[in-house]
Short mmCIF file of C-alpha atoms in Angstrom, two decimals:
data_model
loop_
_atom_site.label_atom_id
_atom_site.label_comp_id
_atom_site.label_asym_id
_atom_site.label_seq_id
_atom_site.Cartn_x
_atom_site.Cartn_y
_atom_site.Cartn_z
CA MET S 1 -40.04 90.60 52.80
CA SER S 2 -40.65 87.21 54.36
CA GLY S 3 -39.21 85.62 57.48
CA ALA S 4 -37.06 87.01 60.29
CA GLY S 5 -33.30 87.02 60.78
CA LEU S 6 -30.57 86.41 58.23
CA VAL S 7 -30.73 83.46 55.85
CA ARG S 8 -28.85 80.51 57.33
CA LEU S 9 -26.30 78.26 55.65
CA ALA S 10 -28.67 75.29 56.05
CA GLU S 11 -31.31 77.10 53.97
CA ILE S 12 -28.80 77.68 51.20
CA GLN S 13 -27.71 74.06 51.29
CA ASP S 14 -31.35 72.99 51.01
CA ALA S 15 -31.74 75.29 48.01
CA ALA S 16 -28.67 73.73 46.38
CA ARG S 17 -30.21 70.27 46.67
CA GLY S 18 -33.42 71.55 45.10
CA LEU S 19 -31.51 73.08 42.18
CA GLU S 20 -29.72 69.88 41.19
CA ARG S 21 -30.39 69.20 37.48
CA VAL S 22 -32.06 72.63 37.23
CA ALA S 23 -29.27 75.20 37.52
CA ILE S 24 -25.81 74.75 36.04
CA ARG S 25 -22.89 74.56 38.47
CA THR S 26 -20.87 77.28 36.79
CA PRO S 27 -17.04 77.21 36.95
CA LEU S 28 -14.60 79.84 38.17
CA LEU S 29 -12.65 81.09 35.16
CA PRO S 30 -9.37 83.07 35.41
CA VAL S 31 -9.07 86.51 33.84
CA ALA S 32 -5.80 86.59 31.87
CA ARG S 33 -3.05 89.15 32.51
CA LEU S 34 -4.42 90.44 35.79
CA GLU S 35 -2.53 90.69 39.08
CA PRO S 36 -3.63 89.88 41.69
CA SER S 37 -5.46 86.98 40.09
CA LEU S 38 -9.19 87.26 39.46
CA LEU S 39 -11.68 84.47 38.85
CA VAL S 40 -15.02 85.14 37.15
CA LYS S 41 -18.12 83.02 37.69
CA PRO S 42 -20.08 83.04 34.38
CA GLU S 43 -23.70 82.83 35.49
CA SER S 44 -24.58 83.83 31.94
CA LEU S 45 -24.27 80.10 31.23
CA GLN S 46 -27.50 79.40 33.10
CA PRO S 47 -30.46 78.31 30.89
CA THR S 48 -32.02 81.76 31.37
CA GLY S 49 -28.76 83.67 31.00
CA SER S 50 -28.41 84.82 34.60
CA PHE S 51 -28.18 83.71 38.23
CA LYS S 52 -31.83 84.65 38.72
CA LEU S 53 -32.92 81.10 37.89
CA ARG S 54 -31.53 79.91 41.22
CA GLY S 55 -33.71 82.18 43.32
CA ALA S 56 -36.82 82.02 41.16
CA TYR S 57 -36.95 78.23 41.07
CA THR S 58 -36.22 77.96 44.81
CA ALA S 59 -38.99 80.44 45.65
CA ILE S 60 -41.60 78.74 43.48
CA MET S 61 -40.72 75.36 45.01
CA ALA S 62 -41.04 76.86 48.50
CA SER S 63 -44.72 77.55 47.71
CA GLU S 64 -45.18 74.70 45.24
CA GLN S 65 -48.70 73.57 46.17
CA ALA S 66 -50.15 77.09 46.18
CA ALA S 67 -48.22 77.97 43.04
CA ARG S 68 -49.62 74.98 41.18
CA ARG S 69 -53.14 75.83 42.35
CA HIS S 70 -53.17 79.55 41.72
CA GLY S 71 -50.16 80.45 39.57
CA VAL S 72 -47.39 82.94 40.36
CA VAL S 73 -46.77 86.63 39.74
CA ALA S 74 -43.44 88.44 39.71
CA HIS S 75 -42.14 91.89 38.93
CA SER S 76 -38.84 92.30 37.19
CA SER S 77 -36.63 94.49 35.04
CA GLY S 78 -36.27 91.41 32.85
CA ASN S 79 -33.91 88.75 34.16
CA HIS S 80 -35.97 87.67 37.16
CA GLY S 81 -39.07 87.57 34.98
CA HIS S 82 -37.27 85.37 32.46
CA ALA S 83 -36.23 83.05 35.28
CA VAL S 84 -39.73 82.90 36.76
CA ALA S 85 -41.23 82.18 33.33
CA TYR S 86 -38.71 79.39 32.70
CA ALA S 87 -39.11 77.84 36.16
CA ALA S 88 -42.90 78.06 36.01
CA ALA S 89 -42.97 76.40 32.58
CA ARG S 90 -40.71 73.65 33.85
CA LEU S 91 -43.02 73.05 36.81
CA GLY S 92 -46.28 73.43 34.89
CA VAL S 93 -47.27 76.59 36.76
CA ARG S 94 -49.10 79.62 35.34
CA ALA S 95 -46.96 82.80 35.50
CA VAL S 96 -47.62 86.51 35.12
CA VAL S 97 -44.66 88.90 34.97
CA VAL S 98 -44.84 92.67 35.53
CA VAL S 99 -42.10 94.59 33.71
CA PRO S 100 -41.30 98.26 33.07
CA ARG S 101 -42.40 99.42 29.65
CA THR S 102 -38.72 100.15 28.96
CA ALA S 103 -37.62 96.53 29.50
CA PRO S 104 -35.37 95.28 26.66
CA LYS S 105 -37.25 93.38 23.98
CA ILE S 106 -34.80 90.47 24.16
CA LYS S 107 -35.90 89.94 27.78
CA THR S 108 -39.62 90.37 27.25
CA ASP S 109 -39.48 88.04 24.24
CA ALA S 110 -37.83 85.41 26.43
CA ILE S 111 -40.52 85.79 29.09
CA GLU S 112 -43.29 85.30 26.55
CA TYR S 113 -41.44 82.42 24.89
CA TYR S 114 -41.92 80.35 28.05
CA GLY S 115 -45.63 81.12 28.16
CA ALA S 116 -45.80 83.78 30.85
CA GLU S 117 -48.26 86.67 30.55
CA LEU S 118 -46.61 90.11 30.37
CA VAL S 119 -47.97 93.20 32.13
CA ARG S 120 -46.16 96.46 31.32
CA VAL S 121 -46.09 99.41 33.73
CA GLU S 122 -44.18 102.65 34.23
CA PRO S 123 -40.41 102.19 34.80
CA THR S 124 -40.39 102.61 38.58
CA LEU S 125 -40.06 100.04 41.33
CA ALA S 126 -43.19 101.43 43.01
CA ALA S 127 -45.27 100.86 39.87
CA ARG S 128 -44.06 97.29 39.53
CA VAL S 129 -44.67 96.48 43.20
CA ALA S 130 -48.17 98.00 43.13
CA ALA S 131 -49.20 96.13 39.98
CA THR S 132 -47.87 92.85 41.37
CA ALA S 133 -49.75 93.29 44.65
CA GLU S 134 -52.96 94.13 42.80
CA LEU S 135 -52.69 91.05 40.57
CA ALA S 136 -51.95 88.81 43.56
CA ALA S 137 -54.95 90.17 45.46
CA ARG S 138 -57.30 89.90 42.50
CA HIS S 139 -56.34 86.44 41.25
CA GLY S 140 -54.69 84.73 44.20
CA TYR S 141 -51.32 84.43 42.47
CA VAL S 142 -48.34 83.57 44.66
CA PRO S 143 -45.85 86.50 44.57
CA ILE S 144 -42.26 85.57 43.67
CA PRO S 145 -40.23 88.65 44.67
CA PRO S 146 -37.04 89.46 42.77
CA PHE S 147 -34.83 89.97 45.84
CA ASP S 148 -36.62 90.68 49.15
CA ASP S 149 -37.44 87.09 50.06
CA ARG S 150 -35.75 84.34 52.09
CA ALA S 151 -36.18 81.62 49.48
CA VAL S 152 -34.88 83.86 46.70
CA ILE S 153 -31.84 84.83 48.76
CA ALA S 154 -31.19 81.19 49.64
CA GLY S 155 -31.33 80.26 45.96
CA GLN S 156 -28.92 83.02 44.98
CA GLY S 157 -26.71 81.93 47.87
CA THR S 158 -25.92 78.70 46.05
CA VAL S 159 -23.54 80.81 43.94
CA GLY S 160 -21.61 81.48 47.15
CA LEU S 161 -21.62 77.81 48.13
CA GLU S 162 -19.98 76.94 44.83
CA ILE S 163 -17.40 79.71 45.18
CA ALA S 164 -16.46 78.48 48.65
CA ALA S 165 -16.19 74.88 47.48
CA ASP S 166 -14.11 75.68 44.39
CA CYS S 167 -11.91 78.33 46.01
CA PRO S 168 -11.80 77.63 49.76
CA ARG S 169 -8.97 80.13 50.30
CA VAL S 170 -10.84 82.98 48.63
CA GLY S 171 -9.93 86.37 50.04
CA LEU S 172 -12.31 88.74 48.25
CA VAL S 173 -15.63 88.17 46.50
CA LEU S 174 -17.01 90.97 44.30
CA VAL S 175 -20.76 90.91 43.68
CA PRO S 176 -22.99 93.21 41.60
CA VAL S 177 -25.72 94.95 43.60
CA SER S 178 -29.21 95.99 42.59
CA GLY S 179 -32.02 94.96 44.93
CA GLY S 180 -29.50 93.02 47.00
CA GLY S 181 -30.68 89.42 46.76
CA LEU S 182 -27.54 88.06 45.11
CA ILE S 183 -25.02 89.73 47.40
CA SER S 184 -27.09 88.72 50.44
CA GLY S 185 -27.10 85.05 49.51
CA ILE S 186 -23.46 84.99 48.46
CA ALA S 187 -22.36 86.80 51.61
CA ALA S 188 -24.35 84.42 53.83
CA ALA S 189 -22.78 81.38 52.17
CA VAL S 190 -19.22 82.65 51.77
CA ARG S 191 -18.93 84.13 55.26
CA ALA S 192 -20.27 80.90 56.79
CA CYS S 193 -17.87 78.69 54.81
CA CYS S 194 -14.87 81.06 54.55
CA PRO S 195 -15.04 83.40 57.56
CA ASP S 196 -11.89 85.32 56.58
CA ALA S 197 -13.19 86.23 53.12
CA ALA S 198 -14.48 89.75 52.42
CA VAL S 199 -17.59 90.25 50.31
CA VAL S 200 -17.75 93.60 48.52
CA GLY S 201 -20.61 94.94 46.42
CA VAL S 202 -20.16 96.64 43.06
CA GLU S 203 -22.80 98.90 41.52
CA PRO S 204 -22.98 101.59 38.82
CA ALA S 205 -22.03 105.09 39.96
CA LEU S 206 -25.25 106.27 38.30
CA ALA S 207 -27.35 103.94 40.49
CA ALA S 208 -25.41 103.89 43.75
CA ASP S 209 -28.27 103.78 46.24
CA ALA S 210 -26.83 100.67 47.95
CA ARG S 211 -23.50 102.36 48.67
CA GLU S 212 -25.28 105.41 50.05
CA SER S 213 -27.58 103.19 52.14
CA LEU S 214 -24.64 101.34 53.67
CA ARG S 215 -22.85 104.59 54.48
CA ARG S 216 -25.93 106.17 56.08
CA GLY S 217 -27.05 103.07 57.94
CA GLU S 218 -30.55 103.18 56.47
CA ARG S 219 -32.15 102.29 53.16
CA VAL S 220 -31.97 105.16 50.72
CA SER S 221 -34.20 105.46 47.65
CA TRP S 222 -32.89 107.12 44.50
CA PRO S 223 -35.27 108.75 42.01
CA ALA S 224 -36.25 106.44 39.17
CA ALA S 225 -35.05 108.99 36.62
CA ASP S 226 -31.57 108.90 38.16
CA VAL S 227 -31.06 105.13 38.14
CA GLN S 228 -32.44 104.91 34.61
CA ARG S 229 -29.27 106.66 33.41
CA THR S 230 -27.07 103.58 33.75
CA VAL S 231 -26.64 101.29 30.76
CA ALA S 232 -26.86 98.33 33.16
CA ASP S 233 -30.63 97.90 32.83
CA ALA S 234 -30.70 95.02 35.34
CA LEU S 235 -29.26 97.29 38.06
CA ARG S 236 -31.81 100.10 37.97
CA VAL S 237 -33.68 99.26 41.19
CA GLU S 238 -34.14 102.46 43.20
CA GLN S 239 -33.81 100.90 46.66
CA LEU S 240 -32.42 97.82 48.39
CA GLY S 241 -34.88 95.34 49.87
CA GLU S 242 -35.31 95.25 53.64
CA LEU S 243 -33.98 91.73 54.13
CA PRO S 244 -31.05 92.25 51.73
CA PHE S 245 -30.12 95.45 53.56
CA ALA S 246 -29.98 93.54 56.85
CA HIS S 247 -27.58 91.05 55.24
CA ILE S 248 -25.45 93.79 53.71
CA ARG S 249 -25.08 95.65 57.01
CA GLU S 250 -24.06 92.48 58.81
CA LEU S 251 -21.98 90.59 56.23
CA VAL S 252 -20.71 92.90 53.50
CA ALA S 253 -17.38 94.72 53.90
CA GLY S 254 -18.26 97.62 51.61
CA ILE S 255 -19.65 98.72 48.26
CA VAL S 256 -17.66 100.32 45.43
CA THR S 257 -19.01 102.01 42.34
CA VAL S 258 -18.22 101.45 38.67
CA THR S 259 -17.95 104.33 36.20
CA PRO S 260 -20.05 104.34 33.00
CA PRO S 261 -17.06 103.43 30.73
CA ALA S 262 -16.24 100.43 32.91
CA VAL S 263 -19.87 99.32 32.96
CA ALA S 264 -19.94 99.43 29.16
CA VAL S 265 -16.76 97.36 28.90
CA LEU S 266 -17.86 94.76 31.44
CA SER S 267 -21.40 94.55 30.04
CA GLY S 268 -19.99 93.90 26.60
CA GLY S 269 -18.24 90.79 27.84
CA ASN S 270 -14.76 92.10 26.95
CA ILE S 271 -12.96 92.39 30.27
CA ASP S 272 -10.02 94.75 29.97
CA PRO S 273 -7.65 93.82 32.81
CA ALA S 274 -6.20 97.32 33.25
CA LEU S 275 -9.62 98.99 33.36
CA LEU S 276 -11.02 96.36 35.69
CA ALA S 277 -8.07 96.63 38.06
CA ALA S 278 -8.31 100.44 38.11
CA THR S 279 -12.05 100.31 38.69
CA LEU S 280 -11.83 97.93 41.63
CA ALA S 281 -8.83 99.65 43.19
CA GLY S 282 -10.88 102.63 44.31
CA ASP S 283 -14.38 103.83 44.98
#
């Protein structure tokens, strides 16, 4: 974790300026046949296929001189690594990405496509963190954390800025939760711009450490074997980051869980209105 206090709106606005002509300003698209109305923000349209580009690029730029001198290292289940590899290639920076040996081939192929070096470790957060720290200490690489970092959270928060600008009367914002960087940034931006809006996290029932952490008032770690059960491979982090947890406790109204059938439907890109409505109606 870096820095103290919650990420401020001004930091997110600075990140938005830095991401001009880098990240796509994705639209809000209506889901048909659903009441009340629901708008979906398709971050899959980003050059790397996920919102992670926003945070990765912002974090590398925050340490640009050191990154150019020494290179960067990141750990990731796949999407953050892809984003770091893409951003580093764009900036002419050497990148090393630590991934679990179970990471999907489509993601590791994308990381290597942009010239980053892959290091595979056991599929636990602790293994990834340890390998990243060792590489940074040995080679002087600048660490680019996937979620527990001010610059990363500010970058992800640009999603929230766009939501607030495009839908200023928004009442509820639903955000997937893993390590917590995305929901932290979105909550910081949305609550600053639309104080009456509620931000609610959504995570797989098979990897619901964030919901348990919020209920208990302290960060809870789930066993790696438990979170590996969910088909949502990008949401298998065993524990929220410290800085994200501080944001969630202060700014997030609650966290609901999604059953395995709903995860499969939503992950497949075919949003069934009835299933989605039933899923989000309860916990």
